[in-house]
mmCIF file of C-alpha atoms in Angstrom:
data_model
loop_
_atom_site.group_PDB
_atom_site.id
_atom_site.type_symbol
_atom_site.label_atom_id
_atom_site.label_comp_id
_atom_site.label_asym_id
_atom_site.label_seq_id
_atom_site.Cartn_x
_atom_site.Cartn_y
_atom_site.Cartn_z
ATOM 1 C CA MET Y 1 119.750 140.455 -104.133
ATOM 2 C CA LYS Y 2 120.705 143.724 -105.009
ATOM 3 C CA ILE Y 3 122.918 146.234 -103.325
ATOM 4 C CA ARG Y 4 122.274 150.086 -103.295
ATOM 5 C CA ARG Y 5 124.886 152.614 -103.885
ATOM 6 C CA PHE Y 6 126.578 154.396 -100.634
ATOM 7 C CA SER Y 7 124.006 156.546 -99.709
ATOM 8 C CA ALA Y 8 123.989 159.569 -101.423
ATOM 9 C CA THR Y 9 122.369 161.514 -98.480
ATOM 10 C CA ALA Y 10 125.709 161.010 -96.408
ATOM 11 C CA PHE Y 11 127.807 162.185 -99.330
ATOM 12 C CA ALA Y 12 125.805 165.303 -99.716
ATOM 13 C CA ALA Y 13 125.688 166.596 -96.275
ATOM 14 C CA ALA Y 14 129.118 167.534 -95.802
ATOM 15 C CA LEU Y 15 129.608 169.030 -99.305
ATOM 16 C CA LEU Y 16 127.211 171.873 -98.907
ATOM 17 C CA ILE Y 17 129.617 173.813 -96.569
ATOM 18 C CA PRO Y 18 131.685 175.519 -99.552
ATOM 19 C CA GLY Y 19 133.331 178.617 -99.188
ATOM 20 C CA LEU Y 20 131.556 180.834 -96.575
ATOM 21 C CA ALA Y 21 134.429 182.981 -95.405
ATOM 22 C CA ALA Y 22 133.298 185.932 -97.264
ATOM 23 C CA CYS Y 23 130.100 186.129 -95.190
ATOM 24 C CA ASN Y 24 129.965 188.353 -92.152
ATOM 25 C CA GLY Y 25 127.962 189.050 -88.881
ATOM 26 C CA ASP Y 26 124.913 186.796 -88.148
ATOM 27 C CA ALA Y 27 122.704 188.003 -90.435
ATOM 28 C CA THR Y 28 119.892 185.598 -91.678
ATOM 29 C CA THR Y 29 120.131 184.775 -95.738
ATOM 30 C CA SER Y 30 117.525 183.541 -98.122
ATOM 31 C CA GLY Y 31 117.536 183.777 -101.579
ATOM 32 C CA ALA Y 32 113.702 183.815 -101.537
ATOM 33 C CA SER Y 33 113.011 185.989 -98.398
ATOM 34 C CA SER Y 34 114.268 188.841 -96.816
ATOM 35 C CA THR Y 35 114.123 190.766 -93.495
ATOM 36 C CA PRO Y 36 111.277 193.790 -93.599
ATOM 37 C CA SER Y 37 111.788 196.940 -91.511
ATOM 38 C CA ALA Y 38 109.469 198.368 -89.206
ATOM 39 C CA SER Y 39 108.048 200.423 -92.352
ATOM 40 C CA GLY Y 40 107.586 197.052 -94.251
ATOM 41 C CA SER Y 41 110.415 197.770 -96.387
ATOM 42 C CA VAL Y 42 113.133 195.340 -97.034
ATOM 43 C CA ALA Y 43 116.292 195.969 -94.638
ATOM 44 C CA PRO Y 44 119.119 196.522 -97.185
ATOM 45 C CA SER Y 45 121.527 194.961 -94.734
ATOM 46 C CA ALA Y 46 119.793 191.889 -94.675
ATOM 47 C CA THR Y 47 119.147 191.425 -98.267
ATOM 48 C CA ALA Y 48 123.172 191.852 -98.632
ATOM 49 C CA SER Y 49 124.204 189.741 -95.932
ATOM 50 C CA SER Y 50 121.798 186.940 -97.655
ATOM 51 C CA SER Y 51 123.521 187.249 -100.919
ATOM 52 C CA ALA Y 52 127.087 187.233 -99.761
ATOM 53 C CA ALA Y 53 126.392 184.270 -97.788
ATOM 54 C CA LYS Y 54 124.807 182.131 -100.785
ATOM 55 C CA GLN Y 55 127.598 183.518 -103.136
ATOM 56 C CA ALA Y 56 130.399 182.337 -100.453
ATOM 57 C CA LEU Y 57 129.104 178.900 -100.042
ATOM 58 C CA LEU Y 58 128.729 178.808 -104.176
ATOM 59 C CA ASP Y 59 132.129 179.770 -104.410
ATOM 60 C CA SER Y 60 133.533 177.478 -102.023
ATOM 61 C CA THR Y 61 132.975 174.538 -104.266
ATOM 62 C CA ASN Y 62 135.750 176.131 -106.781
ATOM 63 C CA ALA Y 63 138.832 174.248 -105.056
ATOM 64 C CA ILE Y 64 136.569 171.332 -105.273
ATOM 65 C CA ARG Y 65 136.182 171.391 -109.229
ATOM 66 C CA GLU Y 66 140.249 171.440 -109.428
ATOM 67 C CA GLY Y 67 140.058 167.919 -108.448
ATOM 68 C CA ASN Y 68 143.061 167.453 -105.745
ATOM 69 C CA PHE Y 69 141.819 166.694 -102.521
ATOM 70 C CA LYS Y 70 140.835 164.074 -99.711
ATOM 71 C CA PHE Y 71 137.618 163.613 -98.102
ATOM 72 C CA THR Y 72 135.299 161.429 -95.932
ATOM 73 C CA MET Y 73 131.601 160.817 -95.862
ATOM 74 C CA THR Y 74 129.587 159.327 -92.735
ATOM 75 C CA GLY Y 75 125.863 158.677 -92.275
ATOM 76 C CA ALA Y 76 123.106 155.996 -92.358
ATOM 77 C CA GLY Y 77 125.553 153.429 -91.259
ATOM 78 C CA SER Y 78 128.139 153.745 -93.779
ATOM 79 C CA THR Y 79 131.455 155.431 -93.766
ATOM 80 C CA ALA Y 80 134.146 156.530 -96.667
ATOM 81 C CA GLU Y 81 137.263 158.118 -96.994
ATOM 82 C CA GLY Y 82 139.315 158.610 -100.478
ATOM 83 C CA GLN Y 83 141.110 161.286 -102.606
ATOM 84 C CA VAL Y 84 140.853 162.417 -105.589
ATOM 85 C CA HIS Y 85 143.880 163.531 -107.877
ATOM 86 C CA GLU Y 86 143.089 164.805 -111.251
ATOM 87 C CA PRO Y 87 146.490 165.659 -112.267
ATOM 88 C CA SER Y 88 147.087 161.798 -112.642
ATOM 89 C CA GLN Y 89 143.751 161.000 -113.427
ATOM 90 C CA SER Y 90 143.380 158.889 -110.545
ATOM 91 C CA ALA Y 91 140.999 158.387 -107.253
ATOM 92 C CA ASP Y 92 140.248 155.873 -104.372
ATOM 93 C CA MET Y 93 137.964 155.369 -101.961
ATOM 94 C CA ARG Y 94 137.358 153.039 -99.160
ATOM 95 C CA MET Y 95 133.835 152.322 -98.029
ATOM 96 C CA THR Y 96 131.930 150.161 -95.408
ATOM 97 C CA ILE Y 97 128.331 149.799 -95.310
ATOM 98 C CA GLY Y 98 126.882 148.103 -92.232
ATOM 99 C CA ASP Y 99 128.812 146.133 -89.552
ATOM 100 C CA PRO Y 100 129.629 142.496 -88.679
ATOM 101 C CA SER Y 101 126.427 142.290 -86.667
ATOM 102 C CA SER Y 102 124.365 143.265 -89.714
ATOM 103 C CA ASP Y 103 122.191 141.306 -92.011
ATOM 104 C CA LEU Y 104 124.684 142.418 -94.379
ATOM 105 C CA MET Y 105 127.983 144.457 -94.212
ATOM 106 C CA MET Y 106 129.796 145.408 -97.481
ATOM 107 C CA LYS Y 107 133.450 146.735 -97.755
ATOM 108 C CA LEU Y 108 134.900 148.279 -100.662
ATOM 109 C CA ASP Y 109 138.162 149.399 -101.791
ATOM 110 C CA LEU Y 110 137.959 151.034 -105.158
ATOM 111 C CA ILE Y 111 140.969 152.336 -107.322
ATOM 112 C CA HIS Y 112 140.456 154.375 -110.643
ATOM 113 C CA ALA Y 113 143.634 155.222 -112.703
ATOM 114 C CA LYS Y 114 142.269 156.306 -116.273
ATOM 115 C CA PRO Y 115 141.183 154.273 -118.143
ATOM 116 C CA ASP Y 116 141.168 151.067 -115.895
ATOM 117 C CA SER Y 117 139.346 150.700 -112.164
ATOM 118 C CA TRP Y 118 139.405 148.059 -109.600
ATOM 119 C CA VAL Y 119 137.450 147.007 -106.852
ATOM 120 C CA LYS Y 120 138.458 144.531 -103.628
ATOM 121 C CA LEU Y 121 135.074 143.344 -101.785
ATOM 122 C CA GLU Y 122 134.632 142.119 -98.656
ATOM 123 C CA LEU Y 123 130.798 140.675 -97.914
ATOM 124 C CA GLY Y 124 129.835 139.530 -94.553
ATOM 125 C CA GLY Y 125 126.744 139.243 -92.269
ATOM 126 C CA THR Y 126 123.953 136.279 -92.231
ATOM 127 C CA ALA Y 127 122.700 137.373 -95.333
ATOM 128 C CA ALA Y 128 126.004 137.166 -97.607
ATOM 129 C CA THR Y 129 125.727 133.548 -98.360
ATOM 130 C CA GLN Y 130 122.352 134.379 -99.912
ATOM 131 C CA ILE Y 131 124.223 136.738 -102.710
ATOM 132 C CA PRO Y 132 124.872 134.585 -106.018
ATOM 133 C CA GLY Y 133 128.709 133.732 -106.572
ATOM 134 C CA VAL Y 134 129.481 135.251 -103.243
ATOM 135 C CA LYS Y 135 132.771 132.828 -103.222
ATOM 136 C CA ASN Y 136 133.682 134.425 -106.563
ATOM 137 C CA LEU Y 137 133.252 137.998 -105.012
ATOM 138 C CA ASN Y 138 135.290 137.557 -101.566
ATOM 139 C CA THR Y 139 138.619 136.556 -103.166
ATOM 140 C CA GLY Y 140 140.805 138.861 -101.301
ATOM 141 C CA LYS Y 141 142.178 140.384 -104.304
ATOM 142 C CA TYR Y 142 141.120 143.295 -106.736
ATOM 143 C CA HIS Y 143 138.299 142.842 -109.558
ATOM 144 C CA HIS Y 144 139.392 144.691 -112.834
ATOM 145 C CA LEU Y 145 136.339 146.069 -113.891
ATOM 146 C CA ASP Y 146 135.207 146.490 -117.635
ATOM 147 C CA GLN Y 147 134.568 150.221 -118.282
ATOM 148 C CA ASN Y 148 131.747 149.550 -120.606
ATOM 149 C CA ARG Y 149 130.043 147.454 -118.000
ATOM 150 C CA ILE Y 150 130.104 150.417 -115.340
ATOM 151 C CA LYS Y 151 129.446 153.408 -117.165
ATOM 152 C CA GLY Y 152 127.090 155.454 -115.645
ATOM 153 C CA ASN Y 153 127.133 153.360 -112.321
ATOM 154 C CA ARG Y 154 127.523 155.299 -109.385
ATOM 155 C CA ALA Y 155 128.721 152.680 -107.149
ATOM 156 C CA LEU Y 156 131.819 151.433 -109.461
ATOM 157 C CA GLY Y 157 132.259 154.113 -111.742
ATOM 158 C CA PHE Y 158 133.991 157.848 -111.462
ATOM 159 C CA ASP Y 159 133.539 160.313 -113.877
ATOM 160 C CA PHE Y 160 136.721 162.402 -114.361
ATOM 161 C CA GLU Y 161 134.494 165.104 -116.192
ATOM 162 C CA LYS Y 162 132.703 165.544 -113.198
ATOM 163 C CA LEU Y 163 135.497 165.076 -110.090
ATOM 164 C CA ASP Y 164 133.144 166.083 -106.910
ATOM 165 C CA PRO Y 165 131.695 162.648 -106.101
ATOM 166 C CA ALA Y 166 128.872 164.550 -104.386
ATOM 167 C CA GLY Y 167 128.037 167.114 -106.631
ATOM 168 C CA SER Y 168 128.345 169.984 -104.033
ATOM 169 C CA ALA Y 169 128.007 172.763 -107.171
ATOM 170 C CA VAL Y 170 124.462 171.495 -107.691
ATOM 171 C CA LEU Y 171 123.686 171.326 -103.858
ATOM 172 C CA THR Y 172 124.724 174.837 -102.789
ATOM 173 C CA GLN Y 173 122.711 176.222 -105.598
ATOM 174 C CA GLY Y 174 119.745 174.464 -103.888
ATOM 175 C CA ILE Y 175 120.364 176.321 -100.625
ATOM 176 C CA THR Y 176 117.210 178.121 -99.622
ATOM 177 C CA GLU Y 177 118.224 179.905 -96.671
ATOM 178 C CA VAL Y 178 121.748 180.545 -94.758
ATOM 179 C CA ARG Y 179 123.215 182.583 -92.341
ATOM 180 C CA GLN Y 180 126.792 182.758 -90.543
ATOM 181 C CA THR Y 181 127.066 181.731 -87.234
ATOM 182 C CA GLY Y 182 130.718 182.491 -86.315
ATOM 183 C CA GLU Y 183 134.042 182.613 -88.281
ATOM 184 C CA GLY Y 184 133.796 180.184 -91.388
ATOM 185 C CA THR Y 185 130.486 178.471 -90.373
ATOM 186 C CA TYR Y 186 127.197 178.822 -91.380
ATOM 187 C CA GLU Y 187 123.875 176.712 -91.036
ATOM 188 C CA GLY Y 188 120.412 176.976 -93.328
ATOM 189 C CA THR Y 189 118.548 174.989 -95.302
ATOM 190 C CA VAL Y 190 118.559 173.308 -98.900
ATOM 191 C CA ASP Y 191 115.871 172.353 -101.410
ATOM 192 C CA VAL Y 192 117.612 168.568 -101.904
ATOM 193 C CA SER Y 193 114.611 167.768 -104.423
ATOM 194 C CA LYS Y 194 116.735 170.027 -106.900
ATOM 195 C CA ALA Y 195 119.798 167.930 -106.382
ATOM 196 C CA ALA Y 196 118.685 164.299 -107.506
ATOM 197 C CA GLU Y 197 121.538 164.666 -110.216
ATOM 198 C CA ALA Y 198 123.950 165.565 -107.563
ATOM 199 C CA GLY Y 199 125.318 162.063 -107.267
ATOM 200 C CA SER Y 200 125.346 162.123 -103.450
ATOM 201 C CA LEU Y 201 121.405 162.233 -102.458
ATOM 202 C CA ASP Y 202 119.677 159.010 -103.032
ATOM 203 C CA PRO Y 203 116.563 159.896 -105.154
ATOM 204 C CA ALA Y 204 114.749 157.582 -103.079
ATOM 205 C CA VAL Y 205 115.818 159.336 -99.653
ATOM 206 C CA ILE Y 206 114.597 162.606 -101.634
ATOM 207 C CA THR Y 207 111.234 160.994 -102.917
ATOM 208 C CA ALA Y 208 110.387 159.671 -99.315
ATOM 209 C CA LEU Y 209 111.258 162.748 -97.778
ATOM 210 C CA GLY Y 210 108.064 164.420 -99.834
ATOM 211 C CA ALA Y 211 107.653 168.196 -99.045
ATOM 212 C CA GLN Y 212 110.243 167.931 -96.267
ATOM 213 C CA ALA Y 213 113.034 167.635 -98.863
ATOM 214 C CA GLN Y 214 112.520 171.370 -99.849
ATOM 215 C CA SER Y 215 113.681 172.478 -96.498
ATOM 216 C CA VAL Y 216 116.438 170.193 -95.021
ATOM 217 C CA PRO Y 217 118.572 171.770 -92.591
ATOM 218 C CA PHE Y 218 122.319 171.803 -92.870
ATOM 219 C CA THR Y 219 125.269 173.089 -90.995
ATOM 220 C CA ALA Y 220 128.654 173.989 -93.068
ATOM 221 C CA LYS Y 221 132.215 175.113 -92.421
ATOM 222 C CA VAL Y 222 134.841 176.559 -94.527
ATOM 223 C CA ASP Y 223 138.427 176.936 -94.140
ATOM 224 C CA THR Y 224 140.544 180.003 -93.634
ATOM 225 C CA GLN Y 225 140.780 180.252 -97.339
ATOM 226 C CA GLY Y 226 136.818 179.940 -97.897
ATOM 227 C CA ARG Y 227 136.973 176.318 -98.940
ATOM 228 C CA LEU Y 228 134.557 173.934 -98.065
ATOM 229 C CA SER Y 229 136.015 171.798 -95.203
ATOM 230 C CA GLU Y 230 132.398 170.190 -94.025
ATOM 231 C CA MET Y 231 128.858 169.975 -94.574
ATOM 232 C CA VAL Y 232 126.219 168.222 -92.546
ATOM 233 C CA LEU Y 233 122.699 167.774 -93.736
ATOM 234 C CA LYS Y 234 120.173 166.942 -91.246
ATOM 235 C CA ILE Y 235 117.805 164.584 -92.944
ATOM 236 C CA PRO Y 236 114.654 164.296 -91.199
ATOM 237 C CA ALA Y 237 112.725 160.951 -90.650
ATOM 238 C CA ALA Y 238 110.606 159.845 -93.278
ATOM 239 C CA GLY Y 239 108.692 156.634 -94.128
ATOM 240 C CA GLN Y 240 110.781 153.605 -93.087
ATOM 241 C CA ASN Y 241 114.029 156.028 -92.838
ATOM 242 C CA ALA Y 242 115.253 157.286 -89.372
ATOM 243 C CA ALA Y 243 116.372 160.904 -89.011
ATOM 244 C CA GLN Y 244 120.030 161.054 -89.780
ATOM 245 C CA ASP Y 245 123.013 163.325 -89.840
ATOM 246 C CA LEU Y 246 124.904 162.964 -93.235
ATOM 247 C CA LYS Y 247 128.330 164.437 -93.011
ATOM 248 C CA ILE Y 248 131.001 165.267 -95.603
ATOM 249 C CA THR Y 249 134.417 166.796 -94.801
ATOM 250 C CA TYR Y 250 137.181 167.895 -97.371
ATOM 251 C CA THR Y 251 141.016 168.167 -96.580
ATOM 252 C CA ASP Y 252 144.687 168.217 -97.850
ATOM 253 C CA TYR Y 253 143.528 170.838 -101.037
ATOM 254 C CA GLY Y 254 146.461 170.573 -103.488
ATOM 255 C CA ASN Y 255 148.040 167.911 -101.631
ATOM 256 C CA ALA Y 256 146.524 164.526 -102.449
ATOM 257 C CA ALA Y 257 148.644 161.976 -104.197
ATOM 258 C CA ALA Y 258 148.137 159.934 -107.274
ATOM 259 C CA ALA Y 259 145.839 156.508 -106.696
ATOM 260 C CA GLN Y 260 148.667 153.164 -106.309
ATOM 261 C CA LYS Y 261 147.484 150.453 -108.847
ATOM 262 C CA PRO Y 262 147.235 147.441 -107.384
ATOM 263 C CA PRO Y 263 150.021 144.741 -107.761
ATOM 264 C CA ALA Y 264 149.436 142.209 -110.722
ATOM 265 C CA ASP Y 265 149.556 139.502 -108.788
ATOM 266 C CA GLN Y 266 146.839 140.668 -106.770
ATOM 267 C CA VAL Y 267 144.368 141.387 -109.865
ATOM 268 C CA VAL Y 268 141.318 139.049 -111.290
ATOM 269 C CA GLU Y 269 139.016 140.093 -113.972
ATOM 270 C CA ALA Y 270 135.455 140.809 -112.615
ATOM 271 C CA PRO Y 271 132.867 138.092 -112.448
ATOM 272 C CA ALA Y 272 129.295 138.314 -113.707
ATOM 273 C CA GLU Y 273 128.330 137.979 -110.299
ATOM 274 C CA LEU Y 274 129.953 141.387 -109.317
ATOM 275 C CA TYR Y 275 128.432 143.445 -112.199
ATOM 276 C CA ASN Y 276 125.181 141.577 -111.166
ATOM 277 C CA LEU Y 277 125.512 142.642 -107.579
ATOM 278 C CA PHE Y 278 125.436 146.648 -108.334
ATOM 279 C CA ASN Y 279 122.992 146.684 -111.286
#
């Protein structure tokens, strides 16, 4: 049995919202279209508003790139919360996928303090007993991870060259239409087919969406300084996947703390079964 990483769709949902503060009014915006006047010419104010709104969203991701923030993610039956603290080259994240009544429930407590990483697992549900070596995984201790074996692994690894787990810069570049709905609030559509490398959207979900992937509705919020504070992607139903809202929030810009390494007596080396589970 192999476990898919935490739903990227959920992660991407909140991220797109970044710096909308620069926008004004209710004007509808779209990089690919503009509002025609009665004579058929393009209305300059609509075009200007469109450009300003998208630029505000693009700019709102700048603070995320500084790597000092807390975040939450919810969607697809999964939740996550954590923080990134680039000054200390550390990050931590706690995830829950499913619940005790599910066939499989998994909790992960991940800690990254460069150059080391640790994960504590809790596996439950009726299918947990079918996982090879589950007793070696449900130890209640942190498993020290071999960096060579988790390099490029989206579930266990963390790239300090790409500080935002959701890849909001890539997502905001995919926005196809956006309008301001209030002070610091926006809504529009995004082409998630262009965001497969963002690290937040599961490529399998994008494929299942087909043509719908080119116009996924989203809402976004920015704080008073124009920084992304929330984004919700409204993923439509596709294939066997039900419609779902995927939400991400950002808080405490500049006030995250260094991740705390687990006590030595609570650490064991990760067994082969752990790497196999996430491959």
